[in-house]
Amino acid sequence: MSSSPSSSSSPPPTSGDSPPSNLPLKKIPGDYGLPFLGPIRDRYDYFYNQGKDKFFQSRIQKYNSTIFRTNMPPGPFIARNPNVIAVLDAVSFPVLFDTTKVQKKNVFEGTFFPSTAFTGGHRVCAYLDPSEPNHAVFKGWFLSLLAARHNKFIPLLQNSLSHLFTNVEAELSKKGKADFNTLSDNASFSYVFRLFCDRDPSDTRIGSDGSNLLSKWLFFQLAPLFTLGLKYLPNFLEDLLLHTFRLPFFPVKSGYKKLYEGFYTSASKILDEAEKLGMKRDEACHNLLYMSGFNSYAGMKVMFPDLIKWMATAGESLHRRLANEIRTVVKSEGGVTYSALAKMSLVKSVVYEALRIDPPVPFQYGHAKTDMVIHSHDAAFEIKKGEMIFGYQPCATKDGRVFENPEEFVGDRFVGDGEKLLKYVYWSNGRETDDPTTENKQCPAKDMVVLLGRVLLVEFFLRYDTLTAEVGTLLLGSSVTITSLSKAESTA
């Protein structure tokens, strides 16, 4: 049943984005319904009756509040407690980044914790709270790995993108259209493996199966959060198959073993360093595979098609501006360098806008470590220690009180004075203006992800003037089928 905090003349410490101190303290609206039945009701609304966005927007309108109580899927029987307090505006959302106020233990993917069978029997870094000693050990290792490979980011990606665009052109010439997602996934896995293992996956047991193996591994872990959207599959049957019981590990066991052995044998130097830092070699390898497969590959799997989708729908005017900026700067700088990328203000803005409007990881969770008061734009609400706080990032990053025309993709939104709005771009489990550290849960590859998005745009517009595409949705991100490419004159 619903339980609500009571008002106090001396409320706990506040958390939020510098809200006014005189906001009224209100009871959190909403309820959880009857045990068992309430979570199932909300699950059906979320997946079938309303869909994600309408699920949240309808409750915002119903309660006239961006903070309310609800249940989040999957609920029974996968999640022991689906009750959450939703924070869906730009002011309240950052409480989820404050690890002095929220605990992040075992809540990376939601109200349920997938079996450790998917990660070799280990709780990998993503599921550790910063208060746990191993968190600093593994995240510090990740940050050092990325720093050591800093000079490889651009040339390796240029090589991968060259193969990607060659394959896109070949498929477009042969079939009249090209499935960007599949080709991008293959290029993304090859890039990540070569970055950390210094060899091509085709030279290992993994062969050309890497992206498929990882995609299946991801699906079996994240299935409770998906709907397949198949018209011939009744909702109740899909709900029973995906959201009621966990999918077992054994169908992807052999594939995961192949991936693990590929990393274990190819990343020996990295794993040697891990052992010197006191880590067990096998645990370090499972963490490296998770960072490479879930944090890096899955991020690229979502972000690259999203960027191309927004390019395809933005129109030729933005294409011309991007092409002009990119070609002018690359010519003056003598190539695609960090210095050149830093001077491309429109390119940077377009990547930030894509991350704002389509954050790759849309959900954040955390248990309140203490009694606290959080704020929306208009009111204050008390949260009790132990309650689960949940945020749906697209609501916060499309907050109309912060962003003008929030549902619209505006390529130059963050150019000039617009850079001041970057502190409200929350795609990386932190603000865009913050940096990942061992003390927080911000994505260790946050800056690398932004860089990869910029390089994708640069390499595209060095080759092409414009494109058209058919776009749709997938379980993870957008589907993009390229229907035409117009080559730049210098490459035609």
Coordinates of C-alpha atoms in Angstrom, one line a residue:
M1 CA 0.0 0.0 0.0
S2 CA 1.0 3.6 -0.4
S3 CA 3.0 5.3 2.3
S4 CA 3.6 9.0 2.3
P5 CA 6.1 11.1 4.3
S6 CA 4.6 13.6 6.7
S7 CA 5.5 17.3 6.8
S8 CA 7.9 18.5 9.5
S9 CA 8.6 21.8 11.0
S10 CA 12.3 20.9 10.7
P11 CA 12.7 19.0 7.4
P12 CA 15.8 17.1 6.5
P13 CA 18.6 18.6 4.4
T14 CA 17.5 19.6 0.9
S15 CA 18.7 18.3 -2.4
G16 CA 18.2 19.7 -5.9
D17 CA 19.4 22.3 -8.4
S18 CA 19.5 25.4 -6.2
P19 CA 15.7 25.7 -5.8
P20 CA 14.1 28.6 -4.0
S21 CA 14.1 28.1 -0.2
N22 CA 10.5 29.1 0.2
L23 CA 8.8 26.4 -1.8
P24 CA 5.8 24.7 0.0
L25 CA 6.4 21.3 1.5
K26 CA 3.8 19.0 0.0
K27 CA 2.8 15.3 0.3
I28 CA 4.1 13.3 -2.7
P29 CA 1.0 12.4 -4.8
G30 CA 0.3 9.1 -6.3
D31 CA 0.0 5.6 -4.9
Y32 CA 1.2 2.0 -5.5
G33 CA -2.2 0.4 -5.5
L34 CA -2.9 -3.0 -4.1
P35 CA 0.1 -5.3 -3.5
F36 CA 0.8 -7.5 -6.5
L37 CA -2.1 -6.1 -8.5
G38 CA -1.0 -2.4 -8.5
P39 CA 2.5 -3.2 -10.0
I40 CA 0.9 -5.4 -12.7
R41 CA -1.6 -2.6 -13.5
D42 CA 1.2 -0.1 -13.9
R43 CA 3.2 -2.6 -15.9
Y44 CA 0.4 -3.0 -18.4
D45 CA 0.0 0.7 -18.7
Y46 CA 3.7 1.2 -19.2
F47 CA 4.1 -1.5 -21.9
Y48 CA 0.8 -1.9 -23.6
N49 CA -2.0 0.6 -22.6
Q50 CA -0.1 3.8 -22.8
G51 CA 3.6 3.3 -23.6
K52 CA 6.6 4.8 -21.8
D53 CA 6.2 8.5 -22.6
K54 CA 2.4 8.6 -22.2
F55 CA 2.8 6.6 -19.0
F56 CA 4.8 9.4 -17.4
Q57 CA 3.1 12.4 -19.0
S58 CA -0.4 11.2 -18.1
R59 CA 0.6 10.9 -14.4
I60 CA 2.3 14.3 -14.5
Q61 CA -1.0 15.8 -15.7
K62 CA -3.1 13.7 -13.3
Y63 CA -1.1 14.8 -10.2
N64 CA -0.1 18.2 -11.5
S65 CA 3.4 17.3 -10.3
T66 CA 6.6 16.1 -11.8
I67 CA 7.3 14.1 -8.6
F68 CA 4.9 11.3 -7.7
R69 CA 4.7 7.7 -6.5
T70 CA 4.2 4.8 -9.0
N71 CA 5.5 1.3 -9.8
M72 CA 8.2 0.6 -12.3
P73 CA 8.4 -2.6 -14.4
P74 CA 9.1 -5.4 -14.2
G75 CA 7.4 -5.9 -10.9
P76 CA 6.2 -9.4 -9.9
F77 CA 7.9 -11.8 -9.9
I78 CA 11.2 -10.4 -11.1
A79 CA 11.5 -7.4 -8.8
R80 CA 11.0 -7.7 -5.1
N81 CA 9.8 -4.1 -4.7
P82 CA 8.7 -2.1 -7.7
N83 CA 7.6 1.0 -5.7
V84 CA 9.4 4.2 -6.7
I85 CA 9.2 7.9 -6.3
A86 CA 9.5 9.4 -9.8
V87 CA 11.5 12.6 -10.3
L88 CA 10.8 13.9 -13.8
D89 CA 12.0 17.5 -14.0
A90 CA 15.4 19.1 -14.4
V91 CA 15.5 20.4 -10.9
S92 CA 14.8 17.2 -9.0
F93 CA 16.5 14.7 -11.2
P94 CA 20.1 15.5 -10.1
V95 CA 19.5 14.0 -6.7
L96 CA 20.1 10.7 -8.5
F97 CA 23.7 11.8 -9.2
D98 CA 24.5 12.6 -5.5
T99 CA 26.0 9.5 -4.0
T100 CA 26.1 11.1 -0.6
K101 CA 22.2 11.0 -0.7
V102 CA 21.4 7.9 -2.8
Q103 CA 22.8 4.4 -2.8
K104 CA 23.5 2.8 -6.2
K105 CA 24.0 -0.8 -5.1
N106 CA 22.5 -3.3 -7.5
V107 CA 20.2 -0.8 -9.2
F108 CA 22.0 -0.1 -12.5
E109 CA 19.2 -1.5 -14.6
G110 CA 16.2 -0.8 -12.4
T111 CA 14.3 -2.3 -9.6
F112 CA 15.7 -5.8 -10.3
F113 CA 19.3 -7.2 -10.3
P114 CA 20.1 -9.6 -13.1
S115 CA 21.8 -12.9 -12.3
T116 CA 25.6 -12.6 -11.8
A117 CA 25.7 -15.6 -14.2
F118 CA 25.7 -13.0 -17.0
T119 CA 28.9 -11.6 -15.6
G120 CA 30.9 -14.7 -14.6
G121 CA 29.5 -14.8 -11.1
H122 CA 30.8 -11.4 -10.2
R123 CA 29.0 -8.1 -9.3
V124 CA 30.7 -5.9 -11.8
C125 CA 31.5 -2.2 -11.3
A126 CA 28.2 -1.0 -12.7
Y127 CA 26.4 -2.5 -9.8
L128 CA 28.7 -1.3 -7.0
D129 CA 28.0 1.7 -4.9
P130 CA 30.9 4.1 -4.5
S131 CA 30.9 3.2 -0.8
E132 CA 32.1 -0.3 -1.7
P133 CA 35.9 -0.6 -1.8
N134 CA 36.0 -2.4 -5.2
H135 CA 34.1 0.4 -6.9
A136 CA 37.1 2.8 -6.6
V137 CA 39.5 0.0 -7.7
F138 CA 37.6 -1.0 -10.8
K139 CA 36.5 2.5 -11.9
G140 CA 40.0 3.9 -11.3
W141 CA 41.3 1.1 -13.5
F142 CA 38.8 2.0 -16.2
L143 CA 39.7 5.6 -16.1
S144 CA 43.4 4.8 -16.4
L145 CA 42.8 2.4 -19.3
L146 CA 40.9 5.1 -21.2
A147 CA 43.6 7.7 -20.5
A148 CA 46.3 5.4 -21.7
R149 CA 44.4 4.8 -25.0
H150 CA 43.5 8.5 -25.5
N151 CA 45.7 8.8 -28.7
K152 CA 44.0 5.8 -30.3
F153 CA 40.4 7.0 -30.1
I154 CA 40.4 9.0 -33.3
P155 CA 42.6 7.0 -35.7
L156 CA 41.0 3.7 -34.7
L157 CA 37.5 5.1 -35.2
Q158 CA 38.4 6.7 -38.5
N159 CA 39.5 3.2 -39.7
S160 CA 36.3 1.6 -38.5
L161 CA 34.1 4.3 -40.0
S162 CA 35.9 4.0 -43.3
H163 CA 34.9 0.3 -43.5
L164 CA 31.4 1.2 -42.3
F165 CA 30.8 3.8 -45.0
T166 CA 32.3 1.5 -47.7
N167 CA 29.8 -1.2 -46.6
V168 CA 26.9 1.2 -46.5
E169 CA 27.7 2.4 -50.0
A170 CA 28.0 -1.2 -51.3
E171 CA 24.7 -2.3 -49.8
L172 CA 23.0 0.9 -51.0
S173 CA 24.3 0.2 -54.5
K174 CA 23.2 -3.4 -54.4
K175 CA 19.9 -3.2 -52.7
G176 CA 18.9 0.5 -53.1
K177 CA 19.0 0.9 -49.3
A178 CA 21.3 0.0 -46.4
D179 CA 20.6 -1.3 -42.9
F180 CA 22.8 1.2 -41.0
N181 CA 22.2 -0.5 -37.6
T182 CA 23.7 -3.9 -38.5
L183 CA 26.7 -2.4 -40.3
S184 CA 27.2 0.1 -37.4
D185 CA 27.0 -2.6 -34.8
N186 CA 29.7 -4.6 -36.5
A187 CA 32.0 -1.6 -36.9
S188 CA 31.4 -0.6 -33.2
F189 CA 32.3 -3.9 -31.8
S190 CA 35.4 -4.1 -34.0
Y191 CA 36.4 -0.6 -32.7
V192 CA 35.9 -1.4 -29.1
F193 CA 37.8 -4.7 -29.3
R194 CA 40.7 -3.2 -31.1
L195 CA 40.9 -0.3 -28.7
F196 CA 41.3 -2.6 -25.6
C197 CA 42.8 -5.7 -27.1
D198 CA 45.0 -4.3 -29.9
R199 CA 43.8 -6.8 -32.5
D200 CA 40.9 -7.4 -34.8
P201 CA 38.2 -9.7 -33.4
S202 CA 38.2 -11.6 -36.6
D203 CA 41.7 -12.9 -35.6
T204 CA 40.2 -14.5 -32.5
R205 CA 37.6 -17.2 -31.7
I206 CA 35.0 -14.4 -31.8
G207 CA 35.4 -14.0 -35.5
S208 CA 32.7 -11.9 -37.0
D209 CA 30.1 -12.8 -34.4
G210 CA 31.0 -10.3 -31.8
S211 CA 28.1 -7.8 -32.2
N212 CA 25.5 -10.6 -32.5
L213 CA 26.8 -12.3 -29.4
L214 CA 26.8 -9.1 -27.4
S215 CA 23.3 -8.1 -28.6
K216 CA 21.9 -11.5 -27.5
W217 CA 23.7 -11.2 -24.1
L218 CA 22.2 -7.7 -23.7
F219 CA 18.7 -8.8 -24.6
F220 CA 18.6 -11.7 -22.1
Q221 CA 19.6 -9.3 -19.3
L222 CA 17.3 -6.4 -20.3
A223 CA 14.3 -8.3 -21.5
P224 CA 12.2 -7.4 -18.5
L225 CA 12.4 -3.7 -19.6
F226 CA 11.4 -4.3 -23.3
T227 CA 8.3 -4.9 -25.3
L228 CA 8.7 -6.6 -28.7
G229 CA 5.7 -4.8 -30.2
L230 CA 4.7 -7.9 -32.3
K231 CA 1.1 -7.6 -33.5
Y232 CA 0.7 -11.4 -33.6
L233 CA 1.9 -12.0 -30.1
P234 CA -0.8 -11.3 -27.5
N235 CA 0.1 -8.8 -24.8
F236 CA -0.6 -11.2 -21.9
L237 CA 1.7 -13.8 -23.5
E238 CA 4.5 -11.4 -24.1
D239 CA 4.1 -10.1 -20.5
L240 CA 4.3 -13.7 -19.2
L241 CA 7.4 -14.5 -21.3
L242 CA 9.4 -11.3 -20.8
H243 CA 8.2 -9.5 -17.6
T244 CA 7.1 -12.2 -15.2
F245 CA 10.1 -14.5 -15.0
R246 CA 13.8 -13.9 -15.6
L247 CA 15.2 -15.3 -18.8
P248 CA 17.9 -17.9 -18.1
F249 CA 21.6 -17.5 -18.8
F250 CA 22.1 -20.8 -20.5
P251 CA 21.0 -19.8 -24.1
V252 CA 23.8 -17.2 -24.2
K253 CA 26.3 -19.1 -22.1
S254 CA 28.4 -20.4 -25.0
G255 CA 28.4 -17.0 -26.7
Y256 CA 29.5 -15.2 -23.5
K257 CA 32.2 -17.8 -23.0
K258 CA 33.5 -17.1 -26.5
L259 CA 33.6 -13.4 -25.8
Y260 CA 35.2 -13.9 -22.5
E261 CA 37.9 -16.1 -23.9
G262 CA 38.5 -13.6 -26.7
F263 CA 39.1 -10.8 -24.3
Y264 CA 41.1 -13.0 -21.8
T265 CA 43.6 -14.1 -24.4
S266 CA 43.8 -10.8 -26.3
A267 CA 43.9 -8.3 -23.4
S268 CA 46.7 -9.9 -21.5
K269 CA 48.7 -6.7 -21.0
I270 CA 45.6 -5.0 -19.5
L271 CA 44.9 -7.9 -17.3
D272 CA 48.5 -8.0 -16.1
E273 CA 48.1 -4.4 -15.0
A274 CA 44.9 -5.3 -13.2
E275 CA 46.7 -8.1 -11.3
K276 CA 49.4 -5.6 -10.2
L277 CA 46.6 -3.5 -8.8
G278 CA 45.4 -6.4 -6.7
M279 CA 42.5 -7.6 -8.8
K280 CA 41.8 -11.2 -9.6
R281 CA 42.5 -11.8 -13.3
D282 CA 39.2 -13.5 -14.1
E283 CA 37.1 -10.8 -12.2
A284 CA 39.1 -8.1 -14.0
C285 CA 38.3 -9.7 -17.4
H286 CA 34.6 -10.0 -16.6
N287 CA 34.6 -6.3 -15.7
L288 CA 36.5 -5.3 -18.8
L289 CA 34.1 -7.3 -20.9
Y290 CA 31.1 -5.6 -19.2
M291 CA 32.6 -2.2 -19.8
S292 CA 33.4 -3.0 -23.4
G293 CA 30.1 -4.7 -24.1
F294 CA 27.5 -3.0 -22.0
N295 CA 29.0 0.5 -21.4
S296 CA 30.9 1.0 -24.7
Y297 CA 29.4 -1.2 -27.4
A298 CA 25.8 -0.8 -26.3
G299 CA 26.3 2.9 -26.0
M300 CA 27.6 3.1 -29.6
K301 CA 24.8 0.7 -30.7
V302 CA 22.3 3.3 -29.5
M303 CA 24.1 6.6 -30.2
F304 CA 25.4 6.1 -33.7
P305 CA 22.0 5.3 -35.3
D306 CA 20.4 8.1 -33.2
L307 CA 22.9 10.6 -34.6
I308 CA 22.3 9.5 -38.2
K309 CA 18.5 9.5 -37.5
W310 CA 18.6 13.1 -36.4
M311 CA 20.8 14.1 -39.3
A312 CA 18.4 12.5 -41.8
T313 CA 15.4 14.3 -40.3
A314 CA 17.1 17.6 -39.7
G315 CA 17.2 18.6 -43.3
E316 CA 19.8 19.9 -45.8
S317 CA 20.2 23.3 -44.2
L318 CA 21.8 21.8 -41.1
H319 CA 23.8 19.4 -43.4
R320 CA 25.3 22.4 -45.3
R321 CA 26.3 24.2 -42.1
L322 CA 27.9 21.1 -40.6
A323 CA 29.7 20.3 -43.9
N324 CA 31.0 23.8 -44.1
E325 CA 32.2 24.0 -40.5
I326 CA 33.9 20.5 -40.7
R327 CA 35.6 21.0 -44.0
T328 CA 36.8 24.5 -43.2
V329 CA 38.3 23.5 -39.8
V330 CA 39.8 20.2 -41.0
K331 CA 41.5 22.1 -43.9
S332 CA 42.9 24.8 -41.6
E333 CA 44.0 22.3 -38.9
G334 CA 45.5 19.8 -41.4
G335 CA 43.4 16.9 -40.3
V336 CA 40.9 15.5 -37.8
T337 CA 42.6 16.2 -34.5
Y338 CA 41.6 17.0 -31.0
S339 CA 42.4 20.6 -31.7
A340 CA 40.2 20.6 -34.8
L341 CA 37.3 19.0 -33.0
A342 CA 37.4 21.5 -30.2
K343 CA 36.9 24.3 -32.8
M344 CA 33.7 22.8 -34.3
S345 CA 31.0 24.4 -32.2
L346 CA 28.1 23.3 -34.3
V347 CA 29.3 19.7 -34.4
K348 CA 29.6 19.7 -30.6
S349 CA 26.2 21.2 -30.2
V350 CA 24.6 18.6 -32.5
V351 CA 26.1 15.7 -30.5
Y352 CA 24.9 17.3 -27.2
E353 CA 21.4 17.8 -28.6
A354 CA 21.2 14.2 -29.7
L355 CA 22.2 13.1 -26.2
R356 CA 19.7 15.5 -24.7
I357 CA 16.7 14.4 -26.7
D358 CA 17.6 10.7 -26.9
P359 CA 19.8 9.8 -23.9
P360 CA 21.3 6.4 -24.5
V361 CA 20.4 5.2 -21.0
P362 CA 17.0 6.6 -20.2
F363 CA 16.6 5.4 -16.6
Q364 CA 18.3 6.2 -13.3
Y365 CA 17.6 4.6 -9.9
G366 CA 18.9 5.0 -6.3
H367 CA 17.8 4.3 -2.7
A368 CA 17.6 7.2 -0.4
K369 CA 20.5 7.0 2.1
T370 CA 18.8 9.3 4.5
D371 CA 15.6 11.3 5.1
M372 CA 15.7 14.3 2.7
V373 CA 13.7 16.9 0.9
I374 CA 13.8 17.2 -2.9
H375 CA 12.4 20.0 -5.0
S376 CA 10.6 20.3 -8.3
H377 CA 10.2 23.8 -9.9
D378 CA 7.1 24.5 -7.7
A379 CA 7.2 22.5 -4.5
A380 CA 9.3 20.5 -2.0
F381 CA 8.7 16.9 -1.1
E382 CA 10.1 14.7 1.7
I383 CA 11.6 11.3 1.0
K384 CA 12.3 8.8 3.7
K385 CA 15.4 6.7 4.0
G386 CA 15.3 3.5 2.0
E387 CA 12.7 4.7 -0.5
M388 CA 13.6 4.1 -4.2
I389 CA 14.0 7.2 -6.3
F390 CA 13.6 6.8 -10.0
G391 CA 14.2 9.2 -12.9
Y392 CA 13.2 8.9 -16.6
Q393 CA 15.9 11.1 -18.2
P394 CA 13.9 12.1 -21.3
C395 CA 11.4 13.9 -19.1
A396 CA 14.2 15.8 -17.3
T397 CA 16.1 16.7 -20.5
K398 CA 13.0 17.8 -22.2
D399 CA 11.9 20.0 -19.3
G400 CA 10.0 22.9 -20.9
R401 CA 10.9 25.2 -18.0
V402 CA 14.6 24.9 -19.0
F403 CA 14.6 24.2 -22.8
E404 CA 12.7 26.1 -25.4
N405 CA 10.8 23.8 -27.8
P406 CA 12.1 20.8 -25.8
E407 CA 10.6 18.1 -28.1
E408 CA 12.3 19.6 -31.2
F409 CA 15.8 18.7 -32.3
V410 CA 17.6 22.0 -32.5
G411 CA 21.1 21.4 -33.9
D412 CA 22.6 24.7 -32.7
R413 CA 20.9 24.7 -29.3
F414 CA 24.2 24.6 -27.4
V415 CA 26.2 27.1 -29.6
G416 CA 27.4 30.4 -27.9
D417 CA 25.3 31.3 -24.9
G418 CA 23.5 28.0 -25.3
E419 CA 26.5 26.3 -23.7
K420 CA 25.1 27.4 -20.4
L421 CA 22.4 24.8 -20.8
L422 CA 24.8 21.9 -20.8
K423 CA 24.5 21.5 -17.1
Y424 CA 20.9 20.2 -17.8
V425 CA 22.1 17.5 -20.3
Y426 CA 22.0 14.4 -18.1
W427 CA 22.7 11.5 -20.5
S428 CA 25.8 10.0 -18.6
N429 CA 24.5 9.4 -15.1
G430 CA 25.7 12.9 -14.3
R431 CA 25.7 16.4 -15.8
E432 CA 27.5 17.0 -19.0
T433 CA 29.5 19.7 -17.1
D434 CA 30.7 17.1 -14.5
D435 CA 33.6 14.7 -14.8
P436 CA 33.6 11.0 -13.9
T437 CA 35.5 10.1 -10.8
T438 CA 35.9 7.1 -8.5
E439 CA 33.5 8.8 -6.1
N440 CA 30.6 9.1 -8.4
K441 CA 28.6 6.8 -10.8
Q442 CA 29.1 8.9 -13.9
C443 CA 30.0 6.9 -17.0
P444 CA 33.9 6.6 -17.1
A445 CA 33.8 6.8 -20.9
K446 CA 31.6 9.9 -20.9
D447 CA 34.1 12.2 -22.7
M448 CA 35.0 9.4 -25.1
V449 CA 31.4 8.9 -26.1
V450 CA 31.0 12.6 -27.0
L451 CA 34.2 12.4 -28.9
L452 CA 33.1 9.4 -30.9
G453 CA 29.9 11.2 -31.9
R454 CA 31.8 14.2 -33.1
V455 CA 34.2 12.0 -35.2
L456 CA 31.2 10.1 -36.7
L457 CA 29.7 13.5 -37.9
V458 CA 33.1 14.7 -39.1
E459 CA 33.9 11.6 -41.1
F460 CA 30.4 11.5 -42.6
F461 CA 30.4 15.1 -43.8
L462 CA 34.0 14.8 -45.2
R463 CA 32.5 12.2 -47.5
Y464 CA 28.9 13.3 -48.1
D465 CA 26.8 16.4 -48.5
T466 CA 23.5 15.0 -47.4
L467 CA 21.5 11.8 -46.9
T468 CA 18.0 10.5 -46.6
A469 CA 16.8 7.6 -44.5
E470 CA 13.8 5.7 -43.2
V471 CA 13.7 5.7 -39.4
G472 CA 11.9 3.7 -36.8
T473 CA 12.4 2.2 -33.3
L474 CA 14.1 -0.9 -32.0
L475 CA 14.4 -2.5 -28.6
L476 CA 17.5 -0.4 -28.0
G477 CA 17.4 3.0 -29.8
S478 CA 16.4 3.8 -33.3
S479 CA 16.4 1.8 -36.6
V480 CA 17.9 3.6 -39.5
T481 CA 17.8 2.5 -43.1
I482 CA 19.7 4.8 -45.4
T483 CA 18.0 5.3 -48.7
S484 CA 20.4 7.8 -50.4
L485 CA 23.7 9.4 -50.0
S486 CA 25.0 12.5 -51.9
K487 CA 28.8 12.4 -52.1
A488 CA 30.8 15.5 -51.5
E489 CA 32.4 16.8 -54.7
S490 CA 35.9 16.1 -53.6
T491 CA 35.1 12.4 -53.0
A492 CA 32.6 11.9 -55.8

